[in-house]
CSV table of C-alpha atoms and ligand atoms in Angstrom, one decimal:
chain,number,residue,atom,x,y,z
Y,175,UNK,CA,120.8,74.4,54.7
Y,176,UNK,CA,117.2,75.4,54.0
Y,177,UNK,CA,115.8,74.3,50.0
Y,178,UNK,CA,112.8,75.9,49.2
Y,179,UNK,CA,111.5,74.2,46.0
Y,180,UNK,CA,110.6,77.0,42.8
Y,181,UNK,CA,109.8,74.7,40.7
Y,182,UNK,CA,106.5,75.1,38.7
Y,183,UNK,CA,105.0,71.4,39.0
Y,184,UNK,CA,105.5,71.2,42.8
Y,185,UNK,CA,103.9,74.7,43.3
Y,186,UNK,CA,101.0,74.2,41.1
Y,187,UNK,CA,100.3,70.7,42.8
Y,188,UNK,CA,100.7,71.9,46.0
Y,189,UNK,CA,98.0,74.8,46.0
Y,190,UNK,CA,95.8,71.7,44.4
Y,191,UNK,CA,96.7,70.1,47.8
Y,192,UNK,CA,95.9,73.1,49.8
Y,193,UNK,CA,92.7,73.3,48.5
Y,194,UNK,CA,89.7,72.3,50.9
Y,195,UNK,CA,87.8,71.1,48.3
Y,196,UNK,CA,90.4,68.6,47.2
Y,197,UNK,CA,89.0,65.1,48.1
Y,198,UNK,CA,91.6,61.9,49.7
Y,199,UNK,CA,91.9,60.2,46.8
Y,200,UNK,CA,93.7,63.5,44.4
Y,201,UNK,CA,95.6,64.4,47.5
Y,202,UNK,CA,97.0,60.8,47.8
Y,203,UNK,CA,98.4,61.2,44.1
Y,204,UNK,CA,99.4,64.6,44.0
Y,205,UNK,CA,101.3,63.6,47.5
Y,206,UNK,CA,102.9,61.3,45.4
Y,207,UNK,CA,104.0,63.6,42.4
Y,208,UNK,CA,105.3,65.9,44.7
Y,209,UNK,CA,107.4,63.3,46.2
Y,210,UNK,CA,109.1,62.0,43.1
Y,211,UNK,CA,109.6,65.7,42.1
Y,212,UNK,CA,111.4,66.4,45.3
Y,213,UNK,CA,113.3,63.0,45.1
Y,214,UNK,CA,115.6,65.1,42.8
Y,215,UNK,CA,116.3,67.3,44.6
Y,216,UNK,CA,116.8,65.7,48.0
Y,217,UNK,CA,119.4,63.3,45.5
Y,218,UNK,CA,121.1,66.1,44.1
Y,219,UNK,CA,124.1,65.3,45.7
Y,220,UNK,CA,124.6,61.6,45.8
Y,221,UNK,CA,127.9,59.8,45.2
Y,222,UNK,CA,128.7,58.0,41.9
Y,223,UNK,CA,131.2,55.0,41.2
Y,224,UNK,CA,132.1,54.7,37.4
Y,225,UNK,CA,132.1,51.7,35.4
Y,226,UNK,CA,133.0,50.5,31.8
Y,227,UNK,CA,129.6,49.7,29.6
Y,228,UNK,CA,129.2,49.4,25.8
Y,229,UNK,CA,126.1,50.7,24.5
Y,230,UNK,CA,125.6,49.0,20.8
Y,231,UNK,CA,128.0,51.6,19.2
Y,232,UNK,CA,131.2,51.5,21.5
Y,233,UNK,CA,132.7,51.5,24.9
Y,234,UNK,CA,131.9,54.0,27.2
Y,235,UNK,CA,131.4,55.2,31.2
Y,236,UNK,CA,128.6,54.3,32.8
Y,237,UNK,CA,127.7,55.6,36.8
Y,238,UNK,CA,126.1,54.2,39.3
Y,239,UNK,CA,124.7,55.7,42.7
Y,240,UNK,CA,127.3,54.1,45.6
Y,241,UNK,CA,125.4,55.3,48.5
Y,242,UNK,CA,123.3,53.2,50.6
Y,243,UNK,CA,119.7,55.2,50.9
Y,244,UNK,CA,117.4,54.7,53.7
Y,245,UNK,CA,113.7,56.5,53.6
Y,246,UNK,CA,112.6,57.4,56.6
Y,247,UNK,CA,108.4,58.4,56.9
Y,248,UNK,CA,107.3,59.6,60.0
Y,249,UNK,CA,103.5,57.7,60.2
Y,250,UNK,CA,101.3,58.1,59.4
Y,251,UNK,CA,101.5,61.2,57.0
Y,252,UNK,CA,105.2,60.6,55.7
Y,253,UNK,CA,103.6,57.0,54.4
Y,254,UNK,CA,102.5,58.9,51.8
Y,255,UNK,CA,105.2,60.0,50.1
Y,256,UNK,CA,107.0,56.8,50.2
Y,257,UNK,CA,105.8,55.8,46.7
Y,258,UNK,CA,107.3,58.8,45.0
Y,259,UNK,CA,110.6,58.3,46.1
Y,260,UNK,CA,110.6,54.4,46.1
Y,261,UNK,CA,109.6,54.5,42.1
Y,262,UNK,CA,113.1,56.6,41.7
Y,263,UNK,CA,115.3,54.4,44.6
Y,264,UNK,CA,113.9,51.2,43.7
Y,265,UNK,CA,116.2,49.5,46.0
Y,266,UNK,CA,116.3,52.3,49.0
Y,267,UNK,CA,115.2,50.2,52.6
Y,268,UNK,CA,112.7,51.6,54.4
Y,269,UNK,CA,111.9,52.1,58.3
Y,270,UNK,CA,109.1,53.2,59.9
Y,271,UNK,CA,109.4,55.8,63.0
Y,272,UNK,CA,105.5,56.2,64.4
Y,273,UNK,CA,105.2,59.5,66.4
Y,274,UNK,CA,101.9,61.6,67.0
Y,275,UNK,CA,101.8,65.2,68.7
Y,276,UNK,CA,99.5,65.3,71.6
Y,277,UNK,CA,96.5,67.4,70.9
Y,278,UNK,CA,96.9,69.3,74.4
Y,279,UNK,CA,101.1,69.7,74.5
Y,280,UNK,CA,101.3,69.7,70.7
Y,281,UNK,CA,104.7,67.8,72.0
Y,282,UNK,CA,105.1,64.3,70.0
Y,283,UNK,CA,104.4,60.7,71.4
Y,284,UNK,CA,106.3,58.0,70.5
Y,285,UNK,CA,104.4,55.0,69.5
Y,286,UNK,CA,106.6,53.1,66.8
Y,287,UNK,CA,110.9,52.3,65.8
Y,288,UNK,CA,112.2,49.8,63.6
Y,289,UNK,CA,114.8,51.1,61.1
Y,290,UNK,CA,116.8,49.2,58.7
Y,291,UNK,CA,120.0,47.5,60.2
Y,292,UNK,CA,122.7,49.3,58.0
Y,293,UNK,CA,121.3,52.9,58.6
Y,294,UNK,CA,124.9,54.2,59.7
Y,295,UNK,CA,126.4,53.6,56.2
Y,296,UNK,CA,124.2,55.2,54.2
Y,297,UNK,CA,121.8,58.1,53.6
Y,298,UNK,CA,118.6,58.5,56.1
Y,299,UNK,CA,116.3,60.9,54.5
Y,300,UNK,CA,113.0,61.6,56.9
Y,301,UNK,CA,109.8,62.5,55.1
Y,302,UNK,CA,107.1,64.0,56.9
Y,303,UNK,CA,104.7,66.6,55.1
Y,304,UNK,CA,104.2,68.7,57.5
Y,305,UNK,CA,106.9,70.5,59.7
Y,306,UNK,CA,104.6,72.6,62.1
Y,307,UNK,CA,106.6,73.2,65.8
Y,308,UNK,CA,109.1,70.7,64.4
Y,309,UNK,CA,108.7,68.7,67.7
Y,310,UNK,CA,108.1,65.3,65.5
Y,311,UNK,CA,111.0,65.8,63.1
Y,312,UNK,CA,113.7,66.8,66.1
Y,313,UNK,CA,112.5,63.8,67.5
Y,314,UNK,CA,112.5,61.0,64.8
Y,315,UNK,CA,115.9,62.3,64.1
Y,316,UNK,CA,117.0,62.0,67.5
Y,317,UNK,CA,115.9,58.6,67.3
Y,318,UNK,CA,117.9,58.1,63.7
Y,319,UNK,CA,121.1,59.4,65.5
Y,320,UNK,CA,120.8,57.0,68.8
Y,321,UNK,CA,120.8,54.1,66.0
Y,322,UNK,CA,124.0,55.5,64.4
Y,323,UNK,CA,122.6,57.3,61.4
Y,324,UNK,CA,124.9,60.0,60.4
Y,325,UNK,CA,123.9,61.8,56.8
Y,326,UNK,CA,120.7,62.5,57.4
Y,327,UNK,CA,118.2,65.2,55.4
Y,328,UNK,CA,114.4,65.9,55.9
Y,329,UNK,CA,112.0,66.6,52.8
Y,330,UNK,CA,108.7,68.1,54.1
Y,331,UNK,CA,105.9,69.6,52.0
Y,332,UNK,CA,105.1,72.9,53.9
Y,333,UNK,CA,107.2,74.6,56.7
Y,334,UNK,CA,106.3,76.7,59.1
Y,335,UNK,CA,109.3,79.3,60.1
Y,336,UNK,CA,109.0,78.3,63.7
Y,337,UNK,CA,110.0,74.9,63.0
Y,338,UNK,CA,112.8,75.2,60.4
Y,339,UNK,CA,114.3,77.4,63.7
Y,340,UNK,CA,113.8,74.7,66.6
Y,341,UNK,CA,115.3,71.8,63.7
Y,342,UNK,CA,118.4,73.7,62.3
Y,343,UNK,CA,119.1,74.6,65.9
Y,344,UNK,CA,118.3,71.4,67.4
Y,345,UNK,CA,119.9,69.5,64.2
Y,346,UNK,CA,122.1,71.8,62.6
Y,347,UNK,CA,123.9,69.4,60.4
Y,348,UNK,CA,120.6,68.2,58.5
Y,349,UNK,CA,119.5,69.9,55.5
Y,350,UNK,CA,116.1,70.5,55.4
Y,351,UNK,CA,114.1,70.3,52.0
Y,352,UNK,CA,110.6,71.8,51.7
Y,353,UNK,CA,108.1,72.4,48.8
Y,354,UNK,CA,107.0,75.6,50.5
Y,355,UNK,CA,107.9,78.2,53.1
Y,356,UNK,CA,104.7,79.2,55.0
Y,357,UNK,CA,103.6,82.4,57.3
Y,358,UNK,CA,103.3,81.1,61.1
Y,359,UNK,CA,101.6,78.4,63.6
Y,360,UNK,CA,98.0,79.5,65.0
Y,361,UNK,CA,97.4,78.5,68.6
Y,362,UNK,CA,97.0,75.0,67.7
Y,363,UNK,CA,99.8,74.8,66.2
Y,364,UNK,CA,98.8,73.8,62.8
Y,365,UNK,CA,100.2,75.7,59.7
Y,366,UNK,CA,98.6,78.8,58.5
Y,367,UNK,CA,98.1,78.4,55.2
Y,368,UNK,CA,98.8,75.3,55.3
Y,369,UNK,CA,96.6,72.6,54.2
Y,370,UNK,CA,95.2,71.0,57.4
Y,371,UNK,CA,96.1,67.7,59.1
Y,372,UNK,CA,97.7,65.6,56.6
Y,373,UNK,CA,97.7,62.0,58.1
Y,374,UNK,CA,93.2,62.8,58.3
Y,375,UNK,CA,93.7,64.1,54.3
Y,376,UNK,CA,95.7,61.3,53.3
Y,377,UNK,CA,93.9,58.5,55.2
Y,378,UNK,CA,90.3,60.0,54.9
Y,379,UNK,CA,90.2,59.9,58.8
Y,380,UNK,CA,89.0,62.9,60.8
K,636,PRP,C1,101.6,65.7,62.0
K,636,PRP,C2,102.6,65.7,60.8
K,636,PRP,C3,103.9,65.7,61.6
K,636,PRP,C4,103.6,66.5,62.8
K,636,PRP,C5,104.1,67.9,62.6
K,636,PRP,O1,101.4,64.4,62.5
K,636,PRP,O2,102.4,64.6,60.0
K,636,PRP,O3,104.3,64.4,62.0
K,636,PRP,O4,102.2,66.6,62.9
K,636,PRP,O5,104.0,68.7,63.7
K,636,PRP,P1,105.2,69.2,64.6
K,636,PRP,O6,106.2,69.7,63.7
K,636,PRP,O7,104.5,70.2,65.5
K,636,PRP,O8,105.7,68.0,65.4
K,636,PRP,P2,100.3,64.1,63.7
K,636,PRP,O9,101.0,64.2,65.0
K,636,PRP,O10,99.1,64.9,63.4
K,636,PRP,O11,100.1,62.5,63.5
K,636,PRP,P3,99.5,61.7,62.3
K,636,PRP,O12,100.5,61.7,61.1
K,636,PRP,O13,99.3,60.3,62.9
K,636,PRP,O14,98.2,62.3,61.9
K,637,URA,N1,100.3,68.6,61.4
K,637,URA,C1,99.5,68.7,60.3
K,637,URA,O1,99.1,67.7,59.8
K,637,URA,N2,99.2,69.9,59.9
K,637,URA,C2,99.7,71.1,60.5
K,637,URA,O2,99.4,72.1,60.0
K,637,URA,C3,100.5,70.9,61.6
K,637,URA,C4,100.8,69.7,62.1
């Protein structure tokens, strides 16, 4: 399954984020909006247990969330849509996978793993900005499923067509969530429109 956000708030942030002229520290927080706005969607579907509560009026059902959620940010640009989430699943664990594409191959490098230990039981959901070739996100979820990880999603800012194609064939079981829908990779294979490198836009690195 392929979400493509229409909500208002995530478009209008995101063109702010596309934007050149946008400086680190407004990209940072929009990131962050955008994040928490997609949290609710990416959640949609979570399992509920019900439980007896009594508000001060009278007895009634109350539900809580049963499932186990892991958050899953590919460094360095996923980092930055940890907050978002984390401020709606206060008590979601969170494990780092660090991957970089080579500037030559465009083909990721795996640098970093550490996941938490119960990641089979639960929900694994990989953030990542940008899916571009979709090399990083095939791999990091390769990675999730060689630790046992089974329900596992990706929520991504802006995807490129060519990579929703190589993940839902490579990973056809894991819905992929996205703020936006973009045209095509130029030979570099960045994003066209995109909005640049994210980890240097975030971090203020270049
Ligand atoms: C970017 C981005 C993704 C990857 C997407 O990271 O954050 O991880 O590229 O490209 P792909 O779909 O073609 O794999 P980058 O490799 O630039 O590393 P960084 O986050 O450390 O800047
Ligand atoms: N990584 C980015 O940060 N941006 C792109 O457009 C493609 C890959």
């Amino acid at each position: 399954m392929l979400y493509i956000s229409n909500h208002p708030l995530v478009a209008h942030k995101l063109s702010i984020m596309r934007d050149k002229s946008t400086n680190t520290e407004q990209f940072r927080s929009l990131l962050c909006d955008i994040s928490e706005l997609m949290c609710y969607e990416v959640t949609r579907d979570l399992s509920l247990d019900k439980y007896k509560i009594e508000t001060p009026m009278q007895e009634t059902t109350g539900f809580a969330i049963v499932d186990n959620v892991s958050i899953i940010p590919i460094l360095r640009a996923g980092l930055g849509m940890i907050d978002g989430l984390v401020k709606l699943i206060p008590n979601a664990r969170v494990g780092h996978i660090g991957l970089y594409r080579d500037h030559e191959t465009h083909m990721p490098i795996e640098y970093y793993c550490k996941l938490p230990s119960e990641i089979e039981n639960g929900i694994s959901i990989v953030v990542d900005p940008m899916l571009a070739t979709g090399g990083s996100a095939i791999d990091a979820i390769d990675m999730l499923k060689r630790k046992g990880a089974q329900k596992i999603r990706f929520l991504c800012l802006v995807a490129a067509p060519e990579g929703v194609k190589r993940l839902q064939d490579a990973h056809p079981d894991v819905d992929i969530y996205a703020c936006a829908l973009d045209e095509c990779l130029n030979e570099n294979a960045y994003i066209l429109p995109g909005l640049g490198d994210a980890g240097d836009r975030i971090f203020g690195t270049d």
